[in-house]
PDB file of C-alpha atoms in Angstrom:
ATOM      1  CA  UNK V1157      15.819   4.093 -12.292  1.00 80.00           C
ATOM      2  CA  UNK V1158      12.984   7.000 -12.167  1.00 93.00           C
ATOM      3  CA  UNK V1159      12.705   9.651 -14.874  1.00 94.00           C
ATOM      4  CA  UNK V1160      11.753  12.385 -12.169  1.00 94.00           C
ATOM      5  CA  UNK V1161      11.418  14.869 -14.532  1.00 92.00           C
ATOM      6  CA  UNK V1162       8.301  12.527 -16.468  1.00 92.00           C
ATOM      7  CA  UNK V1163       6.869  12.630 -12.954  1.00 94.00           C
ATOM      8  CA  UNK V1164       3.655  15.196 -11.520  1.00 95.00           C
ATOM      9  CA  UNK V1165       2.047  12.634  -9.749  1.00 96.00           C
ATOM     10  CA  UNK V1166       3.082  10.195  -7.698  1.00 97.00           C
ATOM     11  CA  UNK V1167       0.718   7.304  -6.460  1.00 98.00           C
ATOM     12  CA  UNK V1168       2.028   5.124  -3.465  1.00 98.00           C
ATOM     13  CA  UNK V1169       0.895   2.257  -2.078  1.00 98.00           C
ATOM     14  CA  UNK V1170       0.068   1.950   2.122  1.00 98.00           C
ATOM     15  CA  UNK V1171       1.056  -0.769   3.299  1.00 98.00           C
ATOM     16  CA  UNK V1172       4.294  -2.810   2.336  1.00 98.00           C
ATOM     17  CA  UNK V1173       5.735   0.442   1.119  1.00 98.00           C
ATOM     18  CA  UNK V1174       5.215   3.131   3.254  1.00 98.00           C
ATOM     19  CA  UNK V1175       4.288   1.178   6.297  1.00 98.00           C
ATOM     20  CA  UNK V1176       5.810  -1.930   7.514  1.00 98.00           C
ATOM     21  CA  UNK V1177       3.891  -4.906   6.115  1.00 98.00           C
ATOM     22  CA  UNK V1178       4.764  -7.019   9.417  1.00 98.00           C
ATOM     23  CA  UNK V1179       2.086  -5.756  11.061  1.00 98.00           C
ATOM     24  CA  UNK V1180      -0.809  -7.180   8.614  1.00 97.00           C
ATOM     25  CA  UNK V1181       1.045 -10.064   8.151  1.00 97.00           C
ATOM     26  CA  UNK V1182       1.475 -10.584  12.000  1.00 97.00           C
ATOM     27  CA  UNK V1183      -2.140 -10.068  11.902  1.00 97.00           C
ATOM     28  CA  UNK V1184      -3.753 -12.281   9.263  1.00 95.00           C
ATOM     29  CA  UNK V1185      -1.071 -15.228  10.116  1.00 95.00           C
ATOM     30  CA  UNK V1186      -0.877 -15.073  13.856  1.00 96.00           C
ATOM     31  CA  UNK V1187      -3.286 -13.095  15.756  1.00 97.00           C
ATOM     32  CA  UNK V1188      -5.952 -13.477  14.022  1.00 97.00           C
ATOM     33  CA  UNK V1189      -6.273 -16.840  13.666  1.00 96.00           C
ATOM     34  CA  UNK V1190      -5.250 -17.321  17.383  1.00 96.00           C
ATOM     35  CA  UNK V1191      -7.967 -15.378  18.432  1.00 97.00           C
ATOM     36  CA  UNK V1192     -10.299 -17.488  15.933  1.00 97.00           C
ATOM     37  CA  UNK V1193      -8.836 -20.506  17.718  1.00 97.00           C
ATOM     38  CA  UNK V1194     -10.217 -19.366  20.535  1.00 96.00           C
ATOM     39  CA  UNK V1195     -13.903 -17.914  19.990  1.00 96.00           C
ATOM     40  CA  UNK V1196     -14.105 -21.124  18.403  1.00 96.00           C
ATOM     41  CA  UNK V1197     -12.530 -23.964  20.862  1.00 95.00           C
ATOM     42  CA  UNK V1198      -9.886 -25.269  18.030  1.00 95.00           C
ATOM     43  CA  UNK V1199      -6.589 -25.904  17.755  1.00 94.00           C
ATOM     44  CA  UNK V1200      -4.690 -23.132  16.693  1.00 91.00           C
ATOM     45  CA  UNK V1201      -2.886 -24.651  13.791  1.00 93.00           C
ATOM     46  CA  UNK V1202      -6.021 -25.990  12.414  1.00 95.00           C
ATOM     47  CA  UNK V1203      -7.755 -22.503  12.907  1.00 95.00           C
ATOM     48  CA  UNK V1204      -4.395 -21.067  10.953  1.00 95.00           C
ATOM     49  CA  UNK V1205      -4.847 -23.501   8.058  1.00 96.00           C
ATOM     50  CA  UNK V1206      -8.836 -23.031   7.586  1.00 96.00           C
ATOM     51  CA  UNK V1207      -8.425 -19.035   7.476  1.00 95.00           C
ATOM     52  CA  UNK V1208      -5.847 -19.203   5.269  1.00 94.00           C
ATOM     53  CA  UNK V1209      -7.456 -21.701   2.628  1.00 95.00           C
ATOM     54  CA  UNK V1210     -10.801 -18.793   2.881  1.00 95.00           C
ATOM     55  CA  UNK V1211      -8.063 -15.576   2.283  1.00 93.00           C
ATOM     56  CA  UNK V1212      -6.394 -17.614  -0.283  1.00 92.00           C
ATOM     57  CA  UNK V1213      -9.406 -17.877  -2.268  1.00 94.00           C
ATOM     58  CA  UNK V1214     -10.201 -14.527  -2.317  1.00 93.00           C
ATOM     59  CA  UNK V1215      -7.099 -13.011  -3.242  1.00 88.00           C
ATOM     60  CA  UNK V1216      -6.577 -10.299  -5.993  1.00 83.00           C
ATOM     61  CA  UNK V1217     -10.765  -9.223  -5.462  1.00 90.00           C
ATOM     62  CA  UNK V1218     -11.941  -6.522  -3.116  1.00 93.00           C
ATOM     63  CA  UNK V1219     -13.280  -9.252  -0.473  1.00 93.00           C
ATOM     64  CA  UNK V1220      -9.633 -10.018   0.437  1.00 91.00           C
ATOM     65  CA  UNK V1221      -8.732  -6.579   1.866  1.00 93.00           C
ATOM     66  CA  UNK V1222     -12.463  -6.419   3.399  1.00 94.00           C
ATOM     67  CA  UNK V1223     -12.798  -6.305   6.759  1.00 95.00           C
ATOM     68  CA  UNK V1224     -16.565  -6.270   6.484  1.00 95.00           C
ATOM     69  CA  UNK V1225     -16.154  -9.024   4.688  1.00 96.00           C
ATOM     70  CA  UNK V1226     -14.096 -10.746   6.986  1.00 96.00           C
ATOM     71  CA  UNK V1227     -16.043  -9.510   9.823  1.00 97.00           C
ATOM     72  CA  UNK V1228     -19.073 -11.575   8.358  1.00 96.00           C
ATOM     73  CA  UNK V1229     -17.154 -14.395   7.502  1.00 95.00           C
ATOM     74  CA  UNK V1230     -15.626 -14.907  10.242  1.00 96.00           C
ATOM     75  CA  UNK V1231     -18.346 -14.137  13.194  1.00 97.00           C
ATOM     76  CA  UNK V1232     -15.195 -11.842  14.615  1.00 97.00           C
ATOM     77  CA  UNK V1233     -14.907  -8.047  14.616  1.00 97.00           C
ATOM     78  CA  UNK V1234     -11.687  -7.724  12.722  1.00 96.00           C
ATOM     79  CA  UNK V1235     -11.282  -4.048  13.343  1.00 95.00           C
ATOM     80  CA  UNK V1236     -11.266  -4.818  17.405  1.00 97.00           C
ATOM     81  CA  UNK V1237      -8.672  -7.315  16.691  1.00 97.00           C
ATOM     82  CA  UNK V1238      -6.652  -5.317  14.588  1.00 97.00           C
ATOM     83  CA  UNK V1239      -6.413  -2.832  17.168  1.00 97.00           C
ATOM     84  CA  UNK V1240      -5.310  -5.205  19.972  1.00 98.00           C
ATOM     85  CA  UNK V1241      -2.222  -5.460  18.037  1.00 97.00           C
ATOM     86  CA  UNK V1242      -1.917  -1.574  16.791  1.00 97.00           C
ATOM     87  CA  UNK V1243       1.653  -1.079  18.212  1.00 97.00           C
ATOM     88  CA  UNK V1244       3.010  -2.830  15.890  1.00 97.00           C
ATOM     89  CA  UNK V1245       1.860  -0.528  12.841  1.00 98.00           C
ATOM     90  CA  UNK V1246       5.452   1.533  11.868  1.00 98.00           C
ATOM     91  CA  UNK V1247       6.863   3.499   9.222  1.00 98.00           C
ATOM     92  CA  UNK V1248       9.317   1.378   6.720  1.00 98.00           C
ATOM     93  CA  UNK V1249      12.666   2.843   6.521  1.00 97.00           C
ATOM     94  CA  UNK V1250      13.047   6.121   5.297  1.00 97.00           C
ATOM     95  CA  UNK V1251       9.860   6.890   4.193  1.00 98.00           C
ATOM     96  CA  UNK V1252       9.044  10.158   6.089  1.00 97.00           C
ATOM     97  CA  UNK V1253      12.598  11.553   4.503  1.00 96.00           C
ATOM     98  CA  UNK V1254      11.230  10.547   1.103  1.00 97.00           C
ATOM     99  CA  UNK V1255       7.933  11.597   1.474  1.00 97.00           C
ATOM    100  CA  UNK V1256       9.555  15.310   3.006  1.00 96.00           C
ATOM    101  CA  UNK V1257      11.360  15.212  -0.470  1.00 95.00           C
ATOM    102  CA  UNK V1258       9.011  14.807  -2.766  1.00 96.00           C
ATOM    103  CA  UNK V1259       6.192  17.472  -1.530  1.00 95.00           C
ATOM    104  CA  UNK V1260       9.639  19.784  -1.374  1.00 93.00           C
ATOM    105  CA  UNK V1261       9.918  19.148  -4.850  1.00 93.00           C
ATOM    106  CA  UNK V1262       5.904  19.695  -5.629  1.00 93.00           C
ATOM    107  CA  UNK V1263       5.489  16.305  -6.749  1.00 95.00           C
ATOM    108  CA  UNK V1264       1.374  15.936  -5.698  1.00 96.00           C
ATOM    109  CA  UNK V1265       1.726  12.557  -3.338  1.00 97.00           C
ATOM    110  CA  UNK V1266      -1.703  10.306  -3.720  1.00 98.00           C
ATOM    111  CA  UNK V1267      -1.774   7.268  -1.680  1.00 98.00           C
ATOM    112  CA  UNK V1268      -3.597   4.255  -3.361  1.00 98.00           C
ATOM    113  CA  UNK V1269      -4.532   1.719  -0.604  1.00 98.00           C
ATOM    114  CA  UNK V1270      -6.475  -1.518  -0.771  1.00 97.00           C
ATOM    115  CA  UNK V1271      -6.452  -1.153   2.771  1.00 97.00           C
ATOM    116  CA  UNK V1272     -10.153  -0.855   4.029  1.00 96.00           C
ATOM    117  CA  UNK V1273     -11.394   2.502   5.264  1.00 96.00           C
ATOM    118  CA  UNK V1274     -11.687   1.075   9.394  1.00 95.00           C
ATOM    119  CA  UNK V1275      -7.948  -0.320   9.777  1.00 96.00           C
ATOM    120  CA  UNK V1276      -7.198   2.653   7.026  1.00 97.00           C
ATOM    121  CA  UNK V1277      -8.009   5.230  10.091  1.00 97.00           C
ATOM    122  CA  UNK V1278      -6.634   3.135  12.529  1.00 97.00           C
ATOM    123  CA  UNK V1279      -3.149   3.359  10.861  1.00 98.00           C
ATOM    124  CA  UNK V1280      -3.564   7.153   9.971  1.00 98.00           C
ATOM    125  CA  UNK V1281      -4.104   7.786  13.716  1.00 97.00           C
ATOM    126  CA  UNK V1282      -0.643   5.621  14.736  1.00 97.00           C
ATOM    127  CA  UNK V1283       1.059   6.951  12.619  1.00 98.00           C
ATOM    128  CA  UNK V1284      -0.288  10.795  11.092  1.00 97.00           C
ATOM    129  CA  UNK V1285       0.868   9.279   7.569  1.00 98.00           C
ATOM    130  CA  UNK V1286      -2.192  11.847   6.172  1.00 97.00           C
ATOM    131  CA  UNK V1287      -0.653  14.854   7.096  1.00 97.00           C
ATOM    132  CA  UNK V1288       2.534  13.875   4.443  1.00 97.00           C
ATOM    133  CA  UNK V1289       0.130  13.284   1.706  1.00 98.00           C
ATOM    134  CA  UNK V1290      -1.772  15.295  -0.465  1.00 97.00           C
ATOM    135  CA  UNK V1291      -4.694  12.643  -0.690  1.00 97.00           C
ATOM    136  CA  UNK V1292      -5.830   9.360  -0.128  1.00 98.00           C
ATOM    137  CA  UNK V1293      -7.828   7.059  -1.937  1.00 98.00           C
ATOM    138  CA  UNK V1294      -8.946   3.340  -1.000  1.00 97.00           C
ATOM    139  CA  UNK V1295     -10.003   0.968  -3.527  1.00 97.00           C
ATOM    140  CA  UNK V1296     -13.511   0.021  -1.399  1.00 96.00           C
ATOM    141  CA  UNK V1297     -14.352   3.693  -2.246  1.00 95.00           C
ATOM    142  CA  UNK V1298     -14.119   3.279  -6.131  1.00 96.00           C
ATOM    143  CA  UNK V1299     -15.670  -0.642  -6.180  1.00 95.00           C
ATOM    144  CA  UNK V1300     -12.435  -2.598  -7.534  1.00 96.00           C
ATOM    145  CA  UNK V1301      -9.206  -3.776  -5.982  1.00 95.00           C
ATOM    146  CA  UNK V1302      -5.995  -1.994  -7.529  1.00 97.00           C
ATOM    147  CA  UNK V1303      -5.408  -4.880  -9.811  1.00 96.00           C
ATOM    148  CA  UNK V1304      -8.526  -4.332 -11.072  1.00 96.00           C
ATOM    149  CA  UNK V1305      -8.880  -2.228 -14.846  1.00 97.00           C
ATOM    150  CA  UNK V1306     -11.916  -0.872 -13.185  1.00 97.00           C
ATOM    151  CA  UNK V1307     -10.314   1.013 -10.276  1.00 97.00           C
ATOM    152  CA  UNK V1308      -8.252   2.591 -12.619  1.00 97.00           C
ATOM    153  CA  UNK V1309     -10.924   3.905 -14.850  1.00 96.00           C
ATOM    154  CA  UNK V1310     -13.251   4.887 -11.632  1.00 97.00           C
ATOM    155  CA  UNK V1311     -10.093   6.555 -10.272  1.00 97.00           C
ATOM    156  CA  UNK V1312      -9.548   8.944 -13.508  1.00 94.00           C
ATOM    157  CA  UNK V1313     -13.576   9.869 -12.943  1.00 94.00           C
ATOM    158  CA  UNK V1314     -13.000  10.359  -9.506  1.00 92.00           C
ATOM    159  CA  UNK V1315      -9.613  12.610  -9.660  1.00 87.00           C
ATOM    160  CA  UNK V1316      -8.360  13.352 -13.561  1.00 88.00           C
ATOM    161  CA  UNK V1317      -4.728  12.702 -14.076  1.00 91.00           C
ATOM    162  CA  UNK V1318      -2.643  12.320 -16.766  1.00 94.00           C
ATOM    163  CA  UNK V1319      -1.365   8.460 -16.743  1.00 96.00           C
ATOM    164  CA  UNK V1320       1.688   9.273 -18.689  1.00 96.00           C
ATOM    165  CA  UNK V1321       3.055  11.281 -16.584  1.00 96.00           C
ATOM    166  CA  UNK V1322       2.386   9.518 -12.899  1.00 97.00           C
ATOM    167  CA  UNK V1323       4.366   7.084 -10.856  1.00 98.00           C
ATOM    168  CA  UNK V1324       3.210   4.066  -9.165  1.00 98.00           C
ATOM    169  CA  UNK V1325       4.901   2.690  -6.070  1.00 98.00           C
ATOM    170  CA  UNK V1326       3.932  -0.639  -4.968  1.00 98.00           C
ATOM    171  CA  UNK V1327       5.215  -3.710  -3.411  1.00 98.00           C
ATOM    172  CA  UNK V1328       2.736  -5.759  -5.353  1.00 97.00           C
ATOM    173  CA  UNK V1329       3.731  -7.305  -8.519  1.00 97.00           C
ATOM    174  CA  UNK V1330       0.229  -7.747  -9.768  1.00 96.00           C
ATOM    175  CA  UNK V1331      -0.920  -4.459  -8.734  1.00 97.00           C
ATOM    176  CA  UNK V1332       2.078  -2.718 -10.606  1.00 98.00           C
ATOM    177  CA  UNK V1333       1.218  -4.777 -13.726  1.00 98.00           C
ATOM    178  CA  UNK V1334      -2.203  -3.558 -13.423  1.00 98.00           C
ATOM    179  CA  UNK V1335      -1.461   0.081 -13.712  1.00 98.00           C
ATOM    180  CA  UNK V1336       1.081  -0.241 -16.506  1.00 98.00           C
ATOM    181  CA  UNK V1337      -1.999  -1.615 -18.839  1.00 97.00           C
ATOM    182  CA  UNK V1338      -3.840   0.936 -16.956  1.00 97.00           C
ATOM    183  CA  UNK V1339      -1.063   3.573 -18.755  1.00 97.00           C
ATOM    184  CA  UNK V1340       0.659   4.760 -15.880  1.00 98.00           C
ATOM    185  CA  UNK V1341       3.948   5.904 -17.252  1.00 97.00           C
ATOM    186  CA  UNK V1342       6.277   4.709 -14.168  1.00 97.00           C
ATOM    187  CA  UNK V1343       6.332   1.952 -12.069  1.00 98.00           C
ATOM    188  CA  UNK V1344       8.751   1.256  -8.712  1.00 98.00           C
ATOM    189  CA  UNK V1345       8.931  -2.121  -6.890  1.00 98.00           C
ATOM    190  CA  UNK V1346       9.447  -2.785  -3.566  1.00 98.00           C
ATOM    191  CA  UNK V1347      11.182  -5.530  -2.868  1.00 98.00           C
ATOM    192  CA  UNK V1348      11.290  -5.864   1.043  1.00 98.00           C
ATOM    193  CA  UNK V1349       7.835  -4.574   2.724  1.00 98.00           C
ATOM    194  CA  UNK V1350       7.831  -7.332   5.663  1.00 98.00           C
ATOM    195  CA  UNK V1351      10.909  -5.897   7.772  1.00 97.00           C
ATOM    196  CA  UNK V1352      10.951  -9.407   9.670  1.00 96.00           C
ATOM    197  CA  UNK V1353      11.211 -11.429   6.045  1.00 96.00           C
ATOM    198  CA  UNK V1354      14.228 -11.053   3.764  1.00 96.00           C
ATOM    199  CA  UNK V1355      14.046  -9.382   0.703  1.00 96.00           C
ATOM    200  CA  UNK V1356      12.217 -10.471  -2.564  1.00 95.00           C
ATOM    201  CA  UNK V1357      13.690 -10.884  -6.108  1.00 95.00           C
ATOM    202  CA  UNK V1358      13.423  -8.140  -8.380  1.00 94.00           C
ATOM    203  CA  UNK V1359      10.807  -7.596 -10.705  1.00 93.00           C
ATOM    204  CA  UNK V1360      11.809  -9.072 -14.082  1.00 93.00           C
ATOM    205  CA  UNK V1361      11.422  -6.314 -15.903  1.00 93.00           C
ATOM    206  CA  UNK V1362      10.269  -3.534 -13.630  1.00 95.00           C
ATOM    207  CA  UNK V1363      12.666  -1.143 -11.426  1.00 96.00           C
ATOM    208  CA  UNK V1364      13.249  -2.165  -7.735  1.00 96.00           C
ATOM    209  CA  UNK V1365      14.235  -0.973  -4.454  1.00 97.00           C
ATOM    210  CA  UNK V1366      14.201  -2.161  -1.124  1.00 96.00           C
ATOM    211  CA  UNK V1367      14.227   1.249   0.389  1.00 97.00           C
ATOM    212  CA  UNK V1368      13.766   4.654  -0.321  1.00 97.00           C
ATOM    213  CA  UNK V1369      17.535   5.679   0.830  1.00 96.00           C
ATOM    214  CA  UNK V1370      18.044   3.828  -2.570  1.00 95.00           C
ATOM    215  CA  UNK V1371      16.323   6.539  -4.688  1.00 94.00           C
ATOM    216  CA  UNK V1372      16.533   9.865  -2.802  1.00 92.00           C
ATOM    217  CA  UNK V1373      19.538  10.689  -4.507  1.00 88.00           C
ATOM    218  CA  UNK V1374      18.025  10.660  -8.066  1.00 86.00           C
ATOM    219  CA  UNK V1375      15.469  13.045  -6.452  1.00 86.00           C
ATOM    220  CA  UNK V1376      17.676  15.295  -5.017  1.00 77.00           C
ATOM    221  CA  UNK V1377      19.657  15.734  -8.371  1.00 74.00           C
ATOM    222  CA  UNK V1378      16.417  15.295 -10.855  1.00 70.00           C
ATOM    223  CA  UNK V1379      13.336  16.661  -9.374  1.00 57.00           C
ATOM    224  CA  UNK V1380      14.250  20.425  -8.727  1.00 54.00           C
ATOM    225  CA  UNK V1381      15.488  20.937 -12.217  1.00 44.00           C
ATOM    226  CA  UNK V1382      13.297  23.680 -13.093  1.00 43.00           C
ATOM    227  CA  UNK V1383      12.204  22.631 -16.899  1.00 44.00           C
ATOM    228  CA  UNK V1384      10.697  19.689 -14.477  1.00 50.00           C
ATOM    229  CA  UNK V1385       8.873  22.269 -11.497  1.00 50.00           C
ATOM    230  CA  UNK V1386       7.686  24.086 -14.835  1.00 48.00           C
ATOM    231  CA  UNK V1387       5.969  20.931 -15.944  1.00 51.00           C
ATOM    232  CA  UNK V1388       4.378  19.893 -12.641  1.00 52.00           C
ATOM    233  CA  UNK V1389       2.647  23.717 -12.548  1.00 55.00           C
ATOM    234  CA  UNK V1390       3.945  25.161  -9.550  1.00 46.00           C
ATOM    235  CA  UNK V1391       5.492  27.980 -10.843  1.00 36.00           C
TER     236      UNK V1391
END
């Protein structure tokens, strides 16, 4: 599934794949629009559809993850809101076991979030996900969305890496896409990032996982070869 031994860097996506995606999903589809259904004296369905038909239209560009944006948009302080509902931000399965693995095996971890940088800290404070990493970059700092060509470009100014020899892990289709043109060597889907929705289809031609339990294994037995360490630098 994963050529470890191709592998120094590993970029992984926030939320979907290390985090459970129920909790923005619970969010956008539920509390938020309840809570616009009520600064605004509607019904709550019709306050569901209207946000939704304004998200929908901005999705795939920076505005959709922006809770500036959102903020303005919407006459509601999304970060507040988010934060009413805060105890529902969790790991997904396995994740701090994979994460444990790979900086055991000196793989250097980046996350790659679309996630803005106000819910960004409010997650990193649930849930100390920034202590397992060795950085963190999100997309509002570099100007494009993930699945923008541009973040990739501003992200090789920003940190140098070589694309051949990094993995992405995302449970977006379109963002994985993206950083194959973008010449990342490796790419891992996830197929089930909501834990309260069933799991997706594979990627047609991509490889796919629901959870990390899946892949450890090829970790364990790959990534402490030492012609691989050698390669990543560390000794």
């Amino acid at each position: 599934m994963i050529d470890w031994s191709r592998a120094e860097t590993v970029f992984l996506d926030m939320d979907g794949t290390l985090l459970d995606l129920h909790f923005d999903n619970h969010f956008w589809l539920e509390h938020l629009p309840r809570r616009y259904a009520e600064a605004n004296r509607l019904d709550p369905d019709e306050a569901r559809t209207l946000i939704l038909t304004m998200i929908q239209a901005e999705r795939g560009t920076l505005n959709w993850y922006c809770t500036d944006y959102w903020s303005d948009r919407l006459s509601l302080d999304i970060t507040r809101l988010k934060a009413e509902v805060g105890d529902r931000i969790a790991w997904r399965p396995h994740v701090q076991d994979f994460l444990a693995a790979l900086r055991r095996n000196r793989f250097r971890t980046v996350i790659l979030t679309n996630c803005h940088p106000d819910p960004l800290r409010l997650k990193l404070d649930r849930t100390g996900l920034d202590t397992y990493v060795d950085d963190i970059v999100s997309s509002h700092d570099l100007g494009a969305a993930k699945e923008d060509q541009l973040f990739w470009q501003n992200l090789r100014q920003r940190d140098p890496y070589h694309p051949e020899s990094a993995l992405m892990v995302d449970d977006s289709f379109p963002v994985l896409e993206s950083a194959l043109r973008a010449g990342i060597g490796q790419c891992l889907a996830i197929l089930e990032p909501d834990s309260q929705q069933p799991a997706r289809a594979p990627h047609p031609s991509l490889p796919s996982t629901r959870h990390f339990d899946e892949i450890l294994p090829t970790l364990h037995m790959q990534g402490l070869h030492p012609t691989a360490i050698r390669r990543r630098g560390t000794v």
